[in-house]
Tab-separated table of C-alpha atoms in Angstrom:
chain	number	residue	atom	x	y	z
L	1	UNK	CA	2.830	-14.126	-14.631
L	2	UNK	CA	0.753	-12.034	-16.990
L	3	UNK	CA	-0.385	-14.256	-19.816
L	4	UNK	CA	-2.768	-13.821	-22.712
L	5	UNK	CA	-5.167	-16.753	-22.584
L	6	UNK	CA	-6.192	-18.243	-25.908
L	7	UNK	CA	-8.553	-20.996	-26.927
L	8	UNK	CA	-7.895	-24.562	-25.778
L	9	UNK	CA	-5.776	-23.372	-22.800
L	10	UNK	CA	-3.016	-21.943	-25.015
L	11	UNK	CA	-1.060	-19.045	-23.510
L	12	UNK	CA	1.219	-16.317	-24.763
L	13	UNK	CA	4.046	-15.267	-22.468
L	14	UNK	CA	3.007	-11.638	-22.598
L	15	UNK	CA	5.518	-10.307	-20.060
L	16	UNK	CA	8.465	-11.805	-21.931
L	17	UNK	CA	7.076	-10.537	-25.215
L	18	UNK	CA	6.726	-6.974	-23.867
L	19	UNK	CA	10.157	-7.100	-22.246
L	20	UNK	CA	11.722	-8.087	-25.560
L	21	UNK	CA	9.917	-5.191	-27.230
L	22	UNK	CA	11.489	-2.972	-24.561
L	23	UNK	CA	14.980	-4.144	-25.580
L	24	UNK	CA	14.209	-3.410	-29.219
L	25	UNK	CA	12.933	0.086	-28.382
L	26	UNK	CA	16.106	0.740	-26.409
L	27	UNK	CA	18.126	-0.151	-29.503
L	28	UNK	CA	15.972	2.213	-31.592
L	29	UNK	CA	16.482	5.060	-29.121
L	30	UNK	CA	20.224	4.421	-29.340
L	31	UNK	CA	20.134	4.873	-33.106
L	32	UNK	CA	18.472	8.287	-32.617
L	33	UNK	CA	21.764	9.643	-31.353
L	34	UNK	CA	23.034	9.829	-34.954
L	35	UNK	CA	20.407	12.330	-36.203
L	36	UNK	CA	20.923	14.218	-32.924
L	37	UNK	CA	24.657	14.558	-33.602
L	38	UNK	CA	23.852	15.571	-37.183
L	39	UNK	CA	21.453	18.269	-35.943
L	40	UNK	CA	24.155	19.640	-33.640
L	41	UNK	CA	26.802	19.657	-36.397
L	42	UNK	CA	24.603	21.394	-38.962
L	43	UNK	CA	22.907	23.699	-36.468
L	44	UNK	CA	19.429	22.374	-37.222
L	45	UNK	CA	16.547	23.653	-35.113
L	46	UNK	CA	15.359	20.078	-34.579
L	47	UNK	CA	17.661	19.263	-31.654
L	48	UNK	CA	14.891	19.479	-29.050
L	49	UNK	CA	12.358	17.406	-31.038
L	50	UNK	CA	14.930	14.657	-31.571
L	51	UNK	CA	15.944	14.735	-27.902
L	52	UNK	CA	12.277	14.468	-26.944
L	53	UNK	CA	11.836	11.566	-29.373
L	54	UNK	CA	14.782	9.782	-27.766
L	55	UNK	CA	13.405	10.436	-24.295
L	56	UNK	CA	9.920	9.139	-25.135
L	57	UNK	CA	11.317	5.993	-26.739
L	58	UNK	CA	13.783	5.365	-23.921
L	59	UNK	CA	11.239	5.865	-21.126
L	60	UNK	CA	8.828	3.424	-22.788
L	61	UNK	CA	11.628	0.914	-23.325
L	62	UNK	CA	12.761	1.108	-19.681
L	63	UNK	CA	9.179	0.612	-18.535
L	64	UNK	CA	8.802	-2.536	-20.637
L	65	UNK	CA	12.248	-3.873	-19.737
L	66	UNK	CA	11.400	-3.595	-16.041
L	67	UNK	CA	8.826	-6.364	-16.414
L	68	UNK	CA	9.949	-9.615	-14.763
L	69	UNK	CA	8.529	-12.695	-16.467
L	70	UNK	CA	8.583	-15.959	-14.529
L	71	UNK	CA	9.647	-17.747	-17.691
L	72	UNK	CA	11.937	-16.519	-20.468
L	73	UNK	CA	10.748	-19.167	-22.879
L	74	UNK	CA	9.080	-18.086	-26.104
L	75	UNK	CA	7.494	-20.468	-28.569
L	76	UNK	CA	6.553	-20.230	-32.222
L	77	UNK	CA	3.419	-18.233	-31.467
L	78	UNK	CA	5.284	-15.593	-29.443
L	79	UNK	CA	7.981	-15.303	-32.117
L	80	UNK	CA	5.433	-14.669	-34.862
L	81	UNK	CA	3.429	-12.208	-32.779
L	82	UNK	CA	6.545	-10.388	-31.572
L	83	UNK	CA	8.043	-10.095	-35.053
L	84	UNK	CA	4.788	-8.690	-36.426
L	85	UNK	CA	4.234	-6.289	-33.538
L	86	UNK	CA	7.751	-4.946	-33.318
L	87	UNK	CA	7.825	-3.691	-36.892
L	88	UNK	CA	4.601	-1.772	-36.282
L	89	UNK	CA	5.708	-0.500	-32.863
L	90	UNK	CA	9.121	0.592	-34.143
L	91	UNK	CA	7.431	2.459	-36.979
L	92	UNK	CA	5.151	4.224	-34.471
L	93	UNK	CA	8.150	5.354	-32.406
L	94	UNK	CA	10.336	5.934	-35.459
L	95	UNK	CA	7.846	8.433	-36.862
L	96	UNK	CA	7.973	10.649	-33.734
L	97	UNK	CA	10.914	12.782	-35.016
L	98	UNK	CA	8.994	13.488	-38.236
L	99	UNK	CA	5.880	14.548	-36.321
L	100	UNK	CA	7.686	16.711	-33.749
L	101	UNK	CA	9.778	18.401	-36.452
L	102	UNK	CA	6.707	19.096	-38.595
L	103	UNK	CA	7.986	17.560	-41.841
L	104	UNK	CA	4.820	15.478	-42.227
L	105	UNK	CA	1.286	16.814	-42.060
L	106	UNK	CA	-0.335	13.875	-40.328
L	107	UNK	CA	0.250	10.649	-38.417
L	108	UNK	CA	-0.756	8.760	-41.554
L	109	UNK	CA	1.961	10.407	-43.665
L	110	UNK	CA	4.618	10.028	-40.968
L	111	UNK	CA	3.772	6.350	-40.393
L	112	UNK	CA	3.729	5.651	-44.142
L	113	UNK	CA	7.214	7.096	-44.649
L	114	UNK	CA	8.592	5.376	-41.545
L	115	UNK	CA	7.178	1.981	-42.505
L	116	UNK	CA	8.484	2.566	-46.032
L	117	UNK	CA	11.904	3.208	-44.525
L	118	UNK	CA	11.994	0.208	-42.199
L	119	UNK	CA	10.795	-2.150	-44.939
L	120	UNK	CA	13.348	-0.612	-47.385
L	121	UNK	CA	10.507	0.196	-49.776
L	122	UNK	CA	11.644	3.763	-50.422
L	123	UNK	CA	8.213	5.235	-51.217
L	124	UNK	CA	7.561	8.686	-49.754
L	125	UNK	CA	4.753	11.207	-49.441
L	126	UNK	CA	7.236	14.081	-49.333
L	127	UNK	CA	6.924	16.187	-52.456
L	128	UNK	CA	10.331	17.807	-51.999
L	129	UNK	CA	13.390	17.285	-49.794
L	130	UNK	CA	14.746	20.826	-50.161
L	131	UNK	CA	13.521	22.059	-46.772
L	132	UNK	CA	14.049	18.809	-44.851
L	133	UNK	CA	16.821	19.240	-42.220
L	134	UNK	CA	19.970	17.133	-42.428
L	135	UNK	CA	19.116	15.268	-39.239
L	136	UNK	CA	15.859	13.912	-40.661
L	137	UNK	CA	17.391	13.120	-44.037
L	138	UNK	CA	19.881	10.958	-42.172
L	139	UNK	CA	17.101	9.419	-40.046
L	140	UNK	CA	15.197	8.370	-43.180
L	141	UNK	CA	18.245	6.602	-44.606
L	142	UNK	CA	19.154	5.134	-41.221
L	143	UNK	CA	15.672	3.600	-40.943
L	144	UNK	CA	16.276	1.816	-44.233
L	145	UNK	CA	19.679	0.615	-43.125
L	146	UNK	CA	18.278	-0.769	-39.855
L	147	UNK	CA	15.464	-2.521	-41.708
L	148	UNK	CA	17.788	-3.933	-44.366
L	149	UNK	CA	19.011	-6.832	-42.237
L	150	UNK	CA	16.384	-6.286	-39.558
L	151	UNK	CA	16.187	-4.674	-36.126
L	152	UNK	CA	15.488	-8.043	-34.486
L	153	UNK	CA	18.642	-9.497	-36.028
L	154	UNK	CA	20.627	-6.537	-34.681
L	155	UNK	CA	19.134	-6.995	-31.216
L	156	UNK	CA	19.974	-10.705	-31.282
L	157	UNK	CA	23.576	-9.679	-31.900
L	158	UNK	CA	23.821	-7.288	-28.939
L	159	UNK	CA	21.451	-8.811	-26.355
L	160	UNK	CA	22.816	-12.171	-25.108
L	161	UNK	CA	19.611	-13.010	-23.176
L	162	UNK	CA	17.838	-13.671	-26.491
L	163	UNK	CA	20.258	-16.425	-27.477
L	164	UNK	CA	17.692	-19.180	-26.890
L	165	UNK	CA	14.916	-21.019	-28.679
L	166	UNK	CA	12.829	-17.840	-28.842
L	167	UNK	CA	15.724	-15.929	-30.403
L	168	UNK	CA	16.154	-18.563	-33.088
L	169	UNK	CA	12.429	-18.475	-33.841
L	170	UNK	CA	12.512	-14.673	-34.201
L	171	UNK	CA	15.562	-15.016	-36.453
L	172	UNK	CA	13.595	-17.390	-38.694
L	173	UNK	CA	10.570	-15.081	-38.828
L	174	UNK	CA	12.522	-11.946	-39.802
L	175	UNK	CA	15.244	-13.260	-42.121
L	176	UNK	CA	13.977	-13.760	-45.657
L	177	UNK	CA	14.171	-17.049	-47.497
L	178	UNK	CA	12.764	-20.543	-47.847
L	179	UNK	CA	15.079	-22.085	-45.242
L	180	UNK	CA	17.380	-20.420	-42.713
L	181	UNK	CA	20.921	-21.657	-42.114
L	182	UNK	CA	22.907	-20.545	-39.088
L	183	UNK	CA	26.479	-19.502	-39.770
L	184	UNK	CA	27.443	-20.155	-36.159
L	185	UNK	CA	26.201	-22.622	-33.518
L	186	UNK	CA	24.620	-19.783	-31.503
L	187	UNK	CA	22.028	-17.512	-33.113
L	188	UNK	CA	23.633	-14.421	-31.527
L	189	UNK	CA	26.963	-15.261	-33.176
L	190	UNK	CA	25.204	-15.720	-36.514
L	191	UNK	CA	23.569	-12.304	-36.090
L	192	UNK	CA	26.933	-10.722	-35.193
L	193	UNK	CA	28.594	-12.249	-38.262
L	194	UNK	CA	25.883	-10.993	-40.605
L	195	UNK	CA	25.867	-7.497	-39.110
L	196	UNK	CA	29.672	-7.313	-39.162
L	197	UNK	CA	29.665	-8.002	-42.910
L	198	UNK	CA	26.786	-5.544	-43.413
L	199	UNK	CA	28.581	-2.763	-41.527
L	200	UNK	CA	31.892	-3.343	-43.331
L	201	UNK	CA	30.210	-3.253	-46.739
L	202	UNK	CA	28.317	-0.086	-45.799
L	203	UNK	CA	31.488	1.686	-44.651
L	204	UNK	CA	33.262	0.658	-47.863
L	205	UNK	CA	30.394	2.021	-49.961
L	206	UNK	CA	30.408	5.299	-48.004
L	207	UNK	CA	34.163	5.767	-48.444
L	208	UNK	CA	34.006	5.096	-52.183
L	209	UNK	CA	31.139	7.577	-52.581
L	210	UNK	CA	33.045	10.144	-50.513
L	211	UNK	CA	35.869	9.988	-53.065
L	212	UNK	CA	33.404	11.347	-55.648
L	213	UNK	CA	31.698	14.735	-55.838
L	214	UNK	CA	29.506	13.799	-52.851
L	215	UNK	CA	30.311	15.365	-49.506
L	216	UNK	CA	30.593	13.140	-46.415
L	217	UNK	CA	26.973	13.608	-45.350
L	218	UNK	CA	25.646	12.730	-48.804
L	219	UNK	CA	27.973	9.737	-49.012
L	220	UNK	CA	26.781	8.434	-45.631
L	221	UNK	CA	23.095	8.754	-46.527
L	222	UNK	CA	23.482	7.107	-49.923
L	223	UNK	CA	25.742	4.412	-48.510
L	224	UNK	CA	23.085	3.520	-45.930
L	225	UNK	CA	20.231	3.454	-48.439
L	226	UNK	CA	22.222	1.641	-51.146
L	227	UNK	CA	23.506	-1.214	-48.983
L	228	UNK	CA	19.987	-1.738	-47.663
L	229	UNK	CA	18.610	-1.538	-51.245
L	230	UNK	CA	16.164	1.070	-49.963
L	231	UNK	CA	16.540	3.982	-52.360
L	232	UNK	CA	16.077	7.077	-50.167
L	233	UNK	CA	18.213	10.057	-51.166
L	234	UNK	CA	19.142	13.523	-49.892
L	235	UNK	CA	17.671	15.508	-52.781
L	236	UNK	CA	14.764	15.419	-55.177
L	237	UNK	CA	16.829	14.345	-58.184
L	238	UNK	CA	18.426	11.474	-56.257
L	239	UNK	CA	21.708	10.213	-57.780
L	240	UNK	CA	20.874	11.919	-61.075
L	241	UNK	CA	21.822	15.237	-59.484
L	242	UNK	CA	25.548	14.365	-59.540
L	243	UNK	CA	25.598	13.120	-63.154
L	244	UNK	CA	28.661	11.021	-62.350
L	245	UNK	CA	29.450	7.683	-64.030
L	246	UNK	CA	31.703	6.857	-61.073
L	247	UNK	CA	28.821	7.231	-58.582
L	248	UNK	CA	26.510	5.159	-60.794
L	249	UNK	CA	29.102	2.362	-60.974
L	250	UNK	CA	29.681	2.345	-57.197
L	251	UNK	CA	25.938	2.274	-56.478
L	252	UNK	CA	25.412	-0.507	-59.034
L	253	UNK	CA	28.112	-2.659	-57.417
L	254	UNK	CA	26.735	-2.293	-53.892
L	255	UNK	CA	23.097	-2.687	-54.943
L	256	UNK	CA	24.192	-5.927	-56.585
L	257	UNK	CA	25.930	-7.061	-53.384
L	258	UNK	CA	22.825	-6.124	-51.385
L	259	UNK	CA	20.782	-8.429	-53.603
L	260	UNK	CA	22.988	-11.463	-52.855
L	261	UNK	CA	22.372	-13.897	-49.995
L	262	UNK	CA	24.496	-12.694	-47.059
L	263	UNK	CA	25.292	-16.284	-46.109
L	264	UNK	CA	27.018	-16.600	-49.486
L	265	UNK	CA	28.840	-13.322	-48.934
L	266	UNK	CA	30.006	-14.617	-45.539
L	267	UNK	CA	31.310	-17.827	-47.128
L	268	UNK	CA	33.051	-15.857	-49.868
L	269	UNK	CA	34.737	-13.546	-47.363
L	270	UNK	CA	36.141	-16.600	-45.608
L	271	UNK	CA	37.487	-18.061	-48.848
L	272	UNK	CA	34.741	-20.445	-49.932
L	273	UNK	CA	34.225	-19.071	-53.462
L	274	UNK	CA	32.866	-22.385	-54.770
L	275	UNK	CA	29.755	-22.079	-52.631
L	276	UNK	CA	28.947	-18.758	-54.327
L	277	UNK	CA	29.774	-19.856	-57.875
L	278	UNK	CA	27.852	-23.119	-57.619
L	279	UNK	CA	24.773	-21.577	-56.013
L	280	UNK	CA	21.771	-21.795	-58.384
L	281	UNK	CA	20.085	-18.681	-57.018
L	282	UNK	CA	23.217	-16.563	-57.510
L	283	UNK	CA	23.711	-17.867	-61.052
L	284	UNK	CA	20.106	-17.112	-62.009
L	285	UNK	CA	20.335	-13.744	-60.275
L	286	UNK	CA	23.242	-12.827	-62.573
L	287	UNK	CA	21.505	-14.259	-65.655
L	288	UNK	CA	18.337	-12.288	-64.897
L	289	UNK	CA	20.331	-9.081	-64.519
L	290	UNK	CA	22.086	-9.779	-67.825
L	291	UNK	CA	18.726	-10.316	-69.513
L	292	UNK	CA	17.454	-6.994	-68.155
L	293	UNK	CA	20.645	-5.242	-69.239
L	294	UNK	CA	20.304	-6.552	-72.809
L	295	UNK	CA	16.610	-5.604	-73.046
L	296	UNK	CA	17.194	-2.116	-71.644
L	297	UNK	CA	20.229	-1.500	-73.879
L	298	UNK	CA	18.363	-2.532	-77.039
L	299	UNK	CA	15.411	-0.345	-76.020
L	300	UNK	CA	17.660	2.668	-75.451
L	301	UNK	CA	19.363	2.223	-78.808
L	302	UNK	CA	15.924	1.985	-80.421
L	303	UNK	CA	14.864	5.434	-79.193
L	304	UNK	CA	15.203	8.326	-81.621
L	305	UNK	CA	17.925	10.477	-80.089
L	306	UNK	CA	21.710	10.619	-79.797
L	307	UNK	CA	23.136	8.409	-77.052
L	308	UNK	CA	26.190	8.947	-74.875
L	309	UNK	CA	28.428	5.998	-73.978
L	310	UNK	CA	26.971	5.966	-70.454
L	311	UNK	CA	23.421	5.563	-71.761
L	312	UNK	CA	24.232	2.326	-73.566
L	313	UNK	CA	26.628	0.857	-71.003
L	314	UNK	CA	26.301	1.683	-67.312
L	315	UNK	CA	22.780	3.210	-67.284
L	316	UNK	CA	20.915	0.055	-68.446
L	317	UNK	CA	22.992	-2.074	-66.050
L	318	UNK	CA	22.280	0.347	-63.209
L	319	UNK	CA	18.556	0.247	-64.006
L	320	UNK	CA	18.475	-3.532	-64.214
L	321	UNK	CA	20.215	-3.951	-60.851
L	322	UNK	CA	18.152	-1.208	-59.195
L	323	UNK	CA	14.809	-2.779	-60.112
L	324	UNK	CA	15.679	-6.433	-59.501
L	325	UNK	CA	17.157	-5.655	-56.064
L	326	UNK	CA	14.070	-3.541	-55.223
L	327	UNK	CA	16.194	-0.422	-54.633
L	328	UNK	CA	13.712	1.334	-56.891
L	329	UNK	CA	15.854	4.087	-58.416
L	330	UNK	CA	14.517	4.897	-61.893
L	331	UNK	CA	16.339	6.996	-64.489
L	332	UNK	CA	14.451	10.055	-65.856
L	333	UNK	CA	13.939	8.760	-69.401
L	334	UNK	CA	12.829	5.246	-68.482
L	335	UNK	CA	9.290	6.077	-69.611
L	336	UNK	CA	10.623	6.677	-73.147
L	337	UNK	CA	12.338	3.291	-73.428
L	338	UNK	CA	9.135	1.618	-74.569
L	339	UNK	CA	6.599	-0.973	-73.418
L	340	UNK	CA	8.962	-3.969	-73.236
L	341	UNK	CA	11.247	-2.430	-70.535
L	342	UNK	CA	8.112	-1.547	-68.566
L	343	UNK	CA	6.982	-5.192	-68.648
L	344	UNK	CA	10.470	-6.346	-67.671
L	345	UNK	CA	10.345	-3.896	-64.761
L	346	UNK	CA	7.079	-5.416	-63.501
L	347	UNK	CA	8.538	-8.928	-63.728
L	348	UNK	CA	11.747	-7.875	-61.938
L	349	UNK	CA	9.761	-6.194	-59.167
L	350	UNK	CA	7.836	-9.415	-58.544
L	351	UNK	CA	10.952	-11.628	-58.628
L	352	UNK	CA	13.340	-9.608	-56.458
L	353	UNK	CA	16.850	-10.597	-55.385
L	354	UNK	CA	18.203	-13.659	-53.592
L	355	UNK	CA	16.749	-14.997	-50.360
L	356	UNK	CA	18.722	-13.854	-47.335
L	357	UNK	CA	19.559	-10.508	-48.949
L	358	UNK	CA	18.335	-6.986	-48.202
L	359	UNK	CA	16.241	-6.878	-51.378
L	360	UNK	CA	12.501	-7.405	-51.632
L	361	UNK	CA	10.300	-9.364	-54.011
L	362	UNK	CA	9.237	-12.994	-53.810
L	363	UNK	CA	12.933	-13.943	-54.188
L	364	UNK	CA	14.529	-15.621	-57.157
L	365	UNK	CA	15.105	-18.821	-55.148
L	366	UNK	CA	11.368	-19.501	-55.057
L	367	UNK	CA	10.919	-18.955	-58.775
L	368	UNK	CA	13.731	-21.433	-59.485
L	369	UNK	CA	11.830	-24.104	-57.537
L	370	UNK	CA	8.548	-23.041	-59.125
L	371	UNK	CA	9.760	-23.363	-62.721
L	372	UNK	CA	11.617	-26.607	-62.050
L	373	UNK	CA	8.422	-27.993	-60.557
L	374	UNK	CA	6.477	-26.934	-63.672
L	375	UNK	CA	9.081	-28.586	-65.885
L	376	UNK	CA	8.779	-31.835	-63.919
L	377	UNK	CA	4.987	-31.760	-64.139
L	378	UNK	CA	5.118	-31.301	-67.921
L	379	UNK	CA	7.548	-34.215	-68.166
L	380	UNK	CA	5.185	-36.378	-66.084
L	381	UNK	CA	2.366	-35.548	-68.495
L	382	UNK	CA	4.283	-37.410	-71.187
L	383	UNK	CA	5.750	-40.067	-68.884
L	384	UNK	CA	3.340	-40.600	-65.944
L	385	UNK	CA	5.456	-43.282	-64.293
L	386	UNK	CA	8.603	-41.119	-64.217
L	387	UNK	CA	9.963	-40.033	-60.839
L	388	UNK	CA	11.664	-36.643	-60.897
L	389	UNK	CA	12.779	-34.429	-58.033
L	390	UNK	CA	13.168	-30.678	-57.934
L	391	UNK	CA	16.906	-30.203	-57.521
L	392	UNK	CA	18.536	-27.026	-56.243
L	393	UNK	CA	22.315	-26.712	-55.862
L	394	UNK	CA	22.629	-30.358	-56.857
L	395	UNK	CA	20.380	-31.560	-54.031
L	396	UNK	CA	16.805	-32.751	-54.059
L	397	UNK	CA	14.162	-30.476	-52.577
L	398	UNK	CA	11.562	-32.027	-50.311
L	399	UNK	CA	7.926	-32.116	-51.351
L	400	UNK	CA	7.024	-30.025	-48.292
L	401	UNK	CA	9.301	-27.151	-49.339
L	402	UNK	CA	8.028	-27.283	-52.931
L	403	UNK	CA	4.448	-27.010	-51.674
L	404	UNK	CA	5.421	-24.108	-49.410
L	405	UNK	CA	6.948	-22.296	-52.389
L	406	UNK	CA	3.862	-22.856	-54.540
L	407	UNK	CA	1.605	-21.653	-51.725
L	408	UNK	CA	3.821	-18.602	-51.165
L	409	UNK	CA	3.746	-17.537	-54.817
L	410	UNK	CA	-0.025	-18.028	-55.005
L	411	UNK	CA	-0.525	-16.014	-51.808
L	412	UNK	CA	1.944	-13.352	-53.008
L	413	UNK	CA	-0.096	-12.559	-56.108
L	414	UNK	CA	-3.353	-12.865	-54.148
L	415	UNK	CA	-2.177	-10.096	-51.803
L	416	UNK	CA	-1.249	-7.954	-54.836
L	417	UNK	CA	-4.744	-8.499	-56.249
L	418	UNK	CA	-6.534	-7.735	-52.979
L	419	UNK	CA	-4.380	-4.670	-52.356
L	420	UNK	CA	-5.000	-3.368	-55.876
L	421	UNK	CA	-8.726	-4.048	-55.540
L	422	UNK	CA	-8.972	-2.124	-52.247
L	423	UNK	CA	-7.053	0.835	-53.694
L	424	UNK	CA	-9.430	0.887	-56.671
L	425	UNK	CA	-12.416	0.938	-54.316
L	426	UNK	CA	-10.843	3.946	-52.561
L	427	UNK	CA	-10.723	5.854	-55.845
L	428	UNK	CA	-7.156	5.211	-57.015
L	429	UNK	CA	-7.104	4.644	-60.826
L	430	UNK	CA	-7.320	0.953	-61.752
L	431	UNK	CA	-3.919	0.564	-63.437
L	432	UNK	CA	-2.109	2.548	-60.761
L	433	UNK	CA	-3.791	0.577	-57.951
L	434	UNK	CA	-2.271	-2.746	-58.941
L	435	UNK	CA	1.064	-1.128	-59.775
L	436	UNK	CA	1.205	0.447	-56.308
L	437	UNK	CA	0.237	-2.859	-54.710
L	438	UNK	CA	3.033	-4.692	-56.540
L	439	UNK	CA	5.496	-1.903	-55.720
L	440	UNK	CA	4.590	-2.107	-52.029
L	441	UNK	CA	4.704	-5.880	-51.560
L	442	UNK	CA	7.976	-6.128	-53.498
L	443	UNK	CA	9.416	-3.255	-51.386
L	444	UNK	CA	10.519	-1.528	-54.591
L	445	UNK	CA	8.778	1.761	-53.791
L	446	UNK	CA	8.502	2.778	-57.421
L	447	UNK	CA	5.616	5.190	-57.985
L	448	UNK	CA	3.905	6.213	-61.168
L	449	UNK	CA	6.866	8.447	-62.010
L	450	UNK	CA	7.777	5.707	-64.481
L	451	UNK	CA	4.578	6.603	-66.325
L	452	UNK	CA	4.038	10.333	-66.099
L	453	UNK	CA	6.982	11.818	-64.221
L	454	UNK	CA	5.054	12.483	-61.008
L	455	UNK	CA	4.931	10.376	-57.867
L	456	UNK	CA	1.434	10.370	-56.417
L	457	UNK	CA	1.859	8.752	-52.994
L	458	UNK	CA	1.127	12.087	-51.316
L	459	UNK	CA	-2.111	12.494	-53.304
L	460	UNK	CA	-3.588	9.171	-52.197
L	461	UNK	CA	-6.357	8.981	-49.586
L	462	UNK	CA	-5.239	8.198	-46.039
L	463	UNK	CA	-6.921	4.794	-46.093
L	464	UNK	CA	-4.880	3.867	-49.183
L	465	UNK	CA	-1.652	4.811	-47.390
L	466	UNK	CA	-2.534	2.547	-44.452
L	467	UNK	CA	-3.314	-0.305	-46.834
L	468	UNK	CA	-0.001	0.151	-48.639
L	469	UNK	CA	1.831	0.323	-45.301
L	470	UNK	CA	0.287	-3.034	-44.403
L	471	UNK	CA	1.250	-4.482	-47.794
L	472	UNK	CA	4.833	-3.196	-47.393
L	473	UNK	CA	5.140	-4.935	-44.025
L	474	UNK	CA	3.546	-8.111	-45.363
L	475	UNK	CA	6.074	-8.194	-48.204
L	476	UNK	CA	9.077	-7.459	-45.947
L	477	UNK	CA	8.187	-10.261	-43.523
L	478	UNK	CA	7.290	-12.575	-46.401
L	479	UNK	CA	3.532	-12.947	-45.942
L	480	UNK	CA	3.095	-15.727	-43.404
L	481	UNK	CA	4.396	-13.846	-40.352
L	482	UNK	CA	1.721	-11.172	-40.816
L	483	UNK	CA	-1.130	-13.082	-42.417
L	484	UNK	CA	-1.033	-15.884	-39.832
L	485	UNK	CA	-2.309	-13.408	-37.247
L	486	UNK	CA	-5.606	-13.276	-39.137
L	487	UNK	CA	-6.188	-17.026	-39.095
L	488	UNK	CA	-8.108	-18.883	-36.342
L	489	UNK	CA	-5.383	-21.549	-36.254
L	490	UNK	CA	-2.864	-19.057	-34.869
L	491	UNK	CA	-4.978	-18.375	-31.810
L	492	UNK	CA	-5.547	-22.054	-31.050
L	493	UNK	CA	-3.115	-24.425	-29.417
């Protein structure tokens, strides 16, 4: 059996790892059939490039799947390594249609946009979407939809052979959150349940958008990117192009749902409303959105121009939900709302939605534990002998989890600082460097268009794009899965 030998006689089951990657690539090649069908329907000239992309991906997947490991067991180390590798490998294969069709000028640009799609960041180097064929517009949004819940989670649902200890470990590494609860006894059944809910919600969103002024293709693309809280669109003006209160309301509702823990959505669908209503993270998620709505509304009213009813009702709510869920859609006049909304935006980007959702950020669950811990420490300053526990959902939180949350938040802002520092060294303006770093790790994808009306991702040096791609992936997999690969402890038994 081919094994990668590590220090202290530790081994990685390399054949099983590569075979699993083969299964995941086969799933990716299967998804390429949708842009192929789109190219045929719209008569795009990109049929051959997409067919070639499918063929390359499928041949590589078959080659890897043909490997026969002596053992199918995968431990913690394999799960971490596989989860990290697969997101990079899928981005490398996912960018092939962009390169063969000529929409991107370089491998760097194609990889950046593909990684941005898979991580649901929504940042893009494309200056305009006017000349992008329908097939690739769909592929961009489909990448976000796949990455919303995760390609590994989808594969766990359709490949029974992964329903073992290794599958559960991969599930834990990809799904966001502090702890991971299975909905079903078997991890494959849990994955199927989550994806079933995800697909049903996406179809509902698409149908509701189709009832508006959007055509079916536009509704499909926006349904995919909205449910995944990604933010890709089919035109340069995004949803602003339709100028429809109905569309804004539909998108706001489904962005909100995308920011909620899917375990809670599952429980609600099966009639357990109390679990949703009593959940601390959900309650604070709603309170945070309400706070943003109030701040944005007051700021809009304070500007010196006549306001329509939409501007003081649905627009601030839409903006609040879009930023907190890391969808990253920003209204044109946000820059004129003032400094306070800009600060709120930065805070919302860092916080993000609920754990177990499709949104990015550090997750509101962690900040609840963080602030409750601070409150307890202040109380102990006055009463040193007092014993207080961090309680979440009426239950005490273990000291180990509290320490993990504190370490995560510290590491989260350290990555933002290092990313911003490296971008500054590469010549990106100081203020923009740290903004881009925060936008990437939170998977919000907001560029400096909130400052000057122009997104500058395409104008950044190639090295900066690779750094931001790494930061996007680090944020999507919640730091440890990626950063552990750079520690000596990972490579020791």
